Amino acid sequence: MGMGLWGFLAVLSAAAGGISLFVSNPLITSAVWLAACLAVLGLGGVLRQLLKGLEDLERYLKNPDCMPVSKGTWSPSFWESLQKWSARQQTQAEETRQENSRLRLQLQLLERQRTWEQAVLDSIRDAVLVVNEDNQILFANPAARELLNPDAVPEHFSSLETIETAAALREKIHRCRSGRIRHVRHELALNVQGQQRIFEAVFSCLPESSPNSGGVVAVLHDISREREISQMKNEFVSHVSHELKTPLASINAYAEMLVDGEAQDADTIRQFCSIIQSQSLRLNRLIEDILNISRIESGLVKVNRSNHSIALIVRDAVEMIRSYAQEKNITIHAPAPILYDQACVDRDMISQAVINLLSNAVKYTPAGGSVTVGLEVDEAEGRLRVTVTDTGVGIPPEELGRVFEKFYRVQANNHMAKGTGLGLNLVKQIIETVHGGRVFVSSVVGQGSIFGFELPLALTGCAAASVGGSS
Amino acid sequence: MAERKALVVDDEFHIVQVVAIKLRNNGFEVFTADNGSQAYQLACAHHPDIIVTDYQMPAMTGLELIEKLRKNPDTADTPVLLLTARGFAIDPQQKESLRVAACLSKPFSPREVLHCIEEVLAQRAGV
């Protein structure tokens, strides 16, 4: 600004100088010079005032709270308008700032909500799938991706049409869409990683007002296990019914024969009565088995622990089962006595477990075979191990992991013998739940099986009677 | 009149025995078996007038035994009475197609078994 003023003065001086070159009268020349000087002085004052006003304005704009002291350059109404304008600007700026904060907060909340919803959908074990009207996948939670195609890379997992195993699913989605059914429940079987699984699926059409009208939401709940349990329960009822009714049938039939006088001599009468008695005991044993499992599971069983020689328990159990084995022409080899094999156990329960293992071995071993009982003590580990090895039909590897399950019976060996599927489960409950031991099994189809259990050795004193599990 | 022959099949010894005694006491010649294969052989060898068999037996069920009997012309027409302890009824269609004469549920009455056998044999004799 200063440079401009000096330039202007230089121009004015040059103009005065120029005039003085053309005008020869010194008076006129002096007057021109004087006028030029006065003009320069006057203009300089105006310009200085203007400069100060601009500087005041600049300071005010930089800091509107600080009103300049000298207001001479600008009129009071100008300052008033400027103040009002400035206040409006400040208000608008404040509003914009608040709006920005609100929007930022809303964005954060939306993001948090989205993350939360995603986490909820991702953590649902049921498969949740959303497709549009062309069966393009709009959403699939991890369970749905796992179900439909766990190996697919995301970009190849975009359409239900390309998923081979989803044919049944497509058909139900199509029916739901074409019928415009709000919600419909179906049961469907899908092949999941080579295994047939049963699902209870609910299909819901997206509302017509939604952006994806024609879309369908499918929620699939795997009920394969429930189905299996239900089937096992039905089979159990059937087996238990058979097992309970068989001794009951004998009791009823022999009692009726006695009433009808079909037993014609004292020996026959005695024989019939004896059968009724033995079948009553058999019925009672079966009921006890069922109740024992139930009691152990519910923690209500009374456990009478004391130190016992496991070899003696095994020996007595072998003697109890020997006649049954002889009937089937099966040889039983008992273990050699061991110096120290004491364990803190409930004698009756462990005896029951050994008898169950032995009777199972005899049951599933063809005539002429053998059952060998082994007993080892690992003093270093503080454990003893009982094994029952048979030369029986064996168990297929895929069923081996389930033989200790309640009511489970090996399908392939069902024809060999009757049973409720409770015996091995009772062994597991007695050894693991009550005594804190471990059961195990290994088998080769056609060669035989090894069932057994491990128990801790009684290295210290033995707790008194207790109720419940292995505490 | 020749003695009537019956074959009793059950893997439970006591059941076989009680039915056999009841039938013997009532004039039947009785053969017994504790499994389906043995029963089939006895049926082929002795041509019984009636067979009483348990349904649930290891190796060969009662229905499988009847199926096998029906395929052999010598035993195809032998009436069979089925004893069952199953918790559910035998499929009526299967019962009809295998021509099961009657089904009795365990626990059963030997009196009822005898009565049922007499009825079946009377029907066959056209009485």
PDB file of N, CA and C in Angstrom, chain A residues 63-103:
ATOM      1  N   ASN A  63     -10.507 -10.995  14.991  1.00  0.00           N
ATOM      2  CA  ASN A  63     -10.978 -11.216  16.359  1.00  0.00           C
ATOM      3  C   ASN A  63     -12.213 -10.357  16.603  1.00  0.00           C
ATOM      4  N   PRO A  64     -13.413 -10.850  16.296  1.00  0.00           N
ATOM      5  CA  PRO A  64     -14.638 -10.041  16.385  1.00  0.00           C
ATOM      6  C   PRO A  64     -14.964  -9.588  17.811  1.00  0.00           C
ATOM      7  N   ASP A  65     -14.372 -10.252  18.837  1.00  0.00           N
ATOM      8  CA  ASP A  65     -14.648  -9.822  20.216  1.00  0.00           C
ATOM      9  C   ASP A  65     -13.949  -8.504  20.561  1.00  0.00           C
ATOM     10  N   CYS A  66     -12.944  -8.179  19.770  1.00  0.00           N
ATOM     11  CA  CYS A  66     -12.139  -6.997  20.085  1.00  0.00           C
ATOM     12  C   CYS A  66     -12.539  -5.834  19.157  1.00  0.00           C
ATOM     13  N   MET A  67     -13.389  -4.952  19.681  1.00  0.00           N
ATOM     14  CA  MET A  67     -13.865  -3.808  18.869  1.00  0.00           C
ATOM     15  C   MET A  67     -12.770  -2.741  18.822  1.00  0.00           C
ATOM     16  N   PRO A  68     -12.392  -2.280  17.610  1.00  0.00           N
ATOM     17  CA  PRO A  68     -11.354  -1.234  17.531  1.00  0.00           C
ATOM     18  C   PRO A  68     -11.823   0.059  18.212  1.00  0.00           C
ATOM     19  N   VAL A  69     -10.837   0.739  18.846  1.00  0.00           N
ATOM     20  CA  VAL A  69     -11.185   1.970  19.594  1.00  0.00           C
ATOM     21  C   VAL A  69     -11.596   3.073  18.638  1.00  0.00           C
ATOM     22  N   SER A  70     -10.778   3.289  17.541  1.00  0.00           N
ATOM     23  CA  SER A  70     -11.076   4.386  16.604  1.00  0.00           C
ATOM     24  C   SER A  70     -12.025   3.890  15.538  1.00  0.00           C
ATOM     25  N   LYS A  71     -13.150   4.552  15.419  1.00  0.00           N
ATOM     26  CA  LYS A  71     -14.152   4.120  14.458  1.00  0.00           C
ATOM     27  C   LYS A  71     -14.359   5.192  13.392  1.00  0.00           C
ATOM     28  N   GLY A  72     -13.408   6.123  13.320  1.00  0.00           N
ATOM     29  CA  GLY A  72     -13.584   7.284  12.447  1.00  0.00           C
ATOM     30  C   GLY A  72     -13.773   6.953  10.996  1.00  0.00           C
ATOM     31  N   THR A  73     -13.069   6.000  10.456  1.00  0.00           N
ATOM     32  CA  THR A  73     -13.116   5.696   9.025  1.00  0.00           C
ATOM     33  C   THR A  73     -14.477   5.187   8.606  1.00  0.00           C
ATOM     34  N   TRP A  74     -15.053   4.301   9.480  1.00  0.00           N
ATOM     35  CA  TRP A  74     -16.352   3.680   9.135  1.00  0.00           C
ATOM     36  C   TRP A  74     -17.459   4.280   9.990  1.00  0.00           C
ATOM     37  N   SER A  75     -18.623   4.363   9.391  1.00  0.00           N
ATOM     38  CA  SER A  75     -19.755   4.956  10.120  1.00  0.00           C
ATOM     39  C   SER A  75     -20.237   3.985  11.201  1.00  0.00           C
ATOM     40  N   PRO A  76     -20.894   4.449  12.271  1.00  0.00           N
ATOM     41  CA  PRO A  76     -21.420   3.560  13.337  1.00  0.00           C
ATOM     42  C   PRO A  76     -22.381   2.511  12.791  1.00  0.00           C
ATOM     43  N   SER A  77     -23.201   2.896  11.780  1.00  0.00           N
ATOM     44  CA  SER A  77     -24.160   1.911  11.234  1.00  0.00           C
ATOM     45  C   SER A  77     -23.436   0.786  10.526  1.00  0.00           C
ATOM     46  N   PHE A  78     -22.231   1.173   9.878  1.00  0.00           N
ATOM     47  CA  PHE A  78     -21.440   0.120   9.224  1.00  0.00           C
ATOM     48  C   PHE A  78     -20.980  -0.894  10.262  1.00  0.00           C
ATOM     49  N   TRP A  79     -20.429  -0.326  11.405  1.00  0.00           N
ATOM     50  CA  TRP A  79     -19.958  -1.236  12.467  1.00  0.00           C
ATOM     51  C   TRP A  79     -21.090  -2.085  13.024  1.00  0.00           C
ATOM     52  N   GLU A  80     -22.272  -1.472  13.151  1.00  0.00           N
ATOM     53  CA  GLU A  80     -23.428  -2.197  13.689  1.00  0.00           C
ATOM     54  C   GLU A  80     -23.805  -3.358  12.762  1.00  0.00           C
ATOM     55  N   SER A  81     -23.876  -3.046  11.416  1.00  0.00           N
ATOM     56  CA  SER A  81     -24.215  -4.091  10.433  1.00  0.00           C
ATOM     57  C   SER A  81     -23.167  -5.198  10.472  1.00  0.00           C
ATOM     58  N   LEU A  82     -21.888  -4.697  10.560  1.00  0.00           N
ATOM     59  CA  LEU A  82     -20.792  -5.662  10.558  1.00  0.00           C
ATOM     60  C   LEU A  82     -20.886  -6.575  11.786  1.00  0.00           C
ATOM     61  N   GLN A  83     -21.236  -5.978  12.917  1.00  0.00           N
ATOM     62  CA  GLN A  83     -21.358  -6.769  14.150  1.00  0.00           C
ATOM     63  C   GLN A  83     -22.481  -7.796  14.017  1.00  0.00           C
ATOM     64  N   LYS A  84     -23.615  -7.325  13.441  1.00  0.00           N
ATOM     65  CA  LYS A  84     -24.747  -8.242  13.272  1.00  0.00           C
ATOM     66  C   LYS A  84     -24.368  -9.392  12.335  1.00  0.00           C
ATOM     67  N   TRP A  85     -23.697  -9.010  11.237  1.00  0.00           N
ATOM     68  CA  TRP A  85     -23.296 -10.036  10.241  1.00  0.00           C
ATOM     69  C   TRP A  85     -22.345 -11.052  10.889  1.00  0.00           C
ATOM     70  N   SER A  86     -21.423 -10.451  11.661  1.00  0.00           N
ATOM     71  CA  SER A  86     -20.435 -11.295  12.326  1.00  0.00           C
ATOM     72  C   SER A  86     -21.114 -12.255  13.317  1.00  0.00           C
ATOM     73  N   ALA A  87     -22.100 -11.714  14.074  1.00  0.00           N
ATOM     74  CA  ALA A  87     -22.814 -12.561  15.053  1.00  0.00           C
ATOM     75  C   ALA A  87     -23.533 -13.693  14.330  1.00  0.00           C
ATOM     76  N   ARG A  88     -24.166 -13.345  13.169  1.00  0.00           N
ATOM     77  CA  ARG A  88     -24.877 -14.377  12.393  1.00  0.00           C
ATOM     78  C   ARG A  88     -23.901 -15.472  11.938  1.00  0.00           C
ATOM     79  N   GLN A  89     -22.736 -14.985  11.460  1.00  0.00           N
ATOM     80  CA  GLN A  89     -21.726 -15.946  10.995  1.00  0.00           C
ATOM     81  C   GLN A  89     -21.289 -16.865  12.129  1.00  0.00           C
ATOM     82  N   GLN A  90     -21.117 -16.243  13.289  1.00  0.00           N
ATOM     83  CA  GLN A  90     -20.685 -17.048  14.455  1.00  0.00           C
ATOM     84  C   GLN A  90     -21.744 -18.077  14.812  1.00  0.00           C
ATOM     85  N   THR A  91     -23.013 -17.621  14.799  1.00  0.00           N
ATOM     86  CA  THR A  91     -24.120 -18.544  15.128  1.00  0.00           C
ATOM     87  C   THR A  91     -24.163 -19.696  14.133  1.00  0.00           C
ATOM     88  N   GLN A  92     -24.044 -19.318  12.835  1.00  0.00           N
ATOM     89  CA  GLN A  92     -24.087 -20.359  11.795  1.00  0.00           C
ATOM     90  C   GLN A  92     -22.923 -21.344  11.953  1.00  0.00           C
ATOM     91  N   ALA A  93     -21.742 -20.750  12.251  1.00  0.00           N
ATOM     92  CA  ALA A  93     -20.559 -21.604  12.417  1.00  0.00           C
ATOM     93  C   ALA A  93     -20.770 -22.554  13.590  1.00  0.00           C
ATOM     94  N   GLU A  94     -21.354 -22.026  14.677  1.00  0.00           N
ATOM     95  CA  GLU A  94     -21.615 -22.864  15.863  1.00  0.00           C
ATOM     96  C   GLU A  94     -22.601 -23.982  15.526  1.00  0.00           C
ATOM     97  N   GLU A  95     -23.657 -23.592  14.770  1.00  0.00           N
ATOM     98  CA  GLU A  95     -24.666 -24.589  14.386  1.00  0.00           C
ATOM     99  C   GLU A  95     -24.048 -25.684  13.519  1.00  0.00           C
ATOM    100  N   THR A  96     -23.204 -25.243  12.589  1.00  0.00           N
ATOM    101  CA  THR A  96     -22.540 -26.217  11.713  1.00  0.00           C
ATOM    102  C   THR A  96     -21.665 -27.159  12.534  1.00  0.00           C
ATOM    103  N   ARG A  97     -20.952 -26.547  13.515  1.00  0.00           N
ATOM    104  CA  ARG A  97     -20.094 -27.380  14.364  1.00  0.00           C
ATOM    105  C   ARG A  97     -20.929 -28.413  15.127  1.00  0.00           C
ATOM    106  N   GLN A  98     -22.063 -27.946  15.674  1.00  0.00           N
ATOM    107  CA  GLN A  98     -22.930 -28.853  16.446  1.00  0.00           C
ATOM    108  C   GLN A  98     -23.503 -29.958  15.539  1.00  0.00           C
ATOM    109  N   GLU A  99     -23.904 -29.549  14.335  1.00  0.00           N
ATOM    110  CA  GLU A  99     -24.464 -30.515  13.380  1.00  0.00           C
ATOM    111  C   GLU A  99     -23.412 -31.572  13.024  1.00  0.00           C
ATOM    112  N   ASN A 100     -22.185 -31.072  12.830  1.00  0.00           N
ATOM    113  CA  ASN A 100     -21.079 -31.999  12.526  1.00  0.00           C
ATOM    114  C   ASN A 100     -20.884 -33.002  13.650  1.00  0.00           C
ATOM    115  N   SER A 101     -20.891 -32.501  14.892  1.00  0.00           N
ATOM    116  CA  SER A 101     -20.699 -33.392  16.048  1.00  0.00           C
ATOM    117  C   SER A 101     -21.830 -34.398  16.121  1.00  0.00           C
ATOM    118  N   ARG A 102     -23.052 -33.912  15.897  1.00  0.00           N
ATOM    119  CA  ARG A 102     -24.226 -34.798  15.974  1.00  0.00           C
ATOM    120  C   ARG A 102     -24.127 -35.906  14.917  1.00  0.00           C
ATOM    121  N   LEU A 103     -23.738 -35.454  13.684  1.00  0.00           N
ATOM    122  CA  LEU A 103     -23.634 -36.435  12.593  1.00  0.00           C
ATOM    123  C   LEU A 103     -22.528 -37.448  12.869  1.00  0.00           C
TER     124      LEU A 103
END
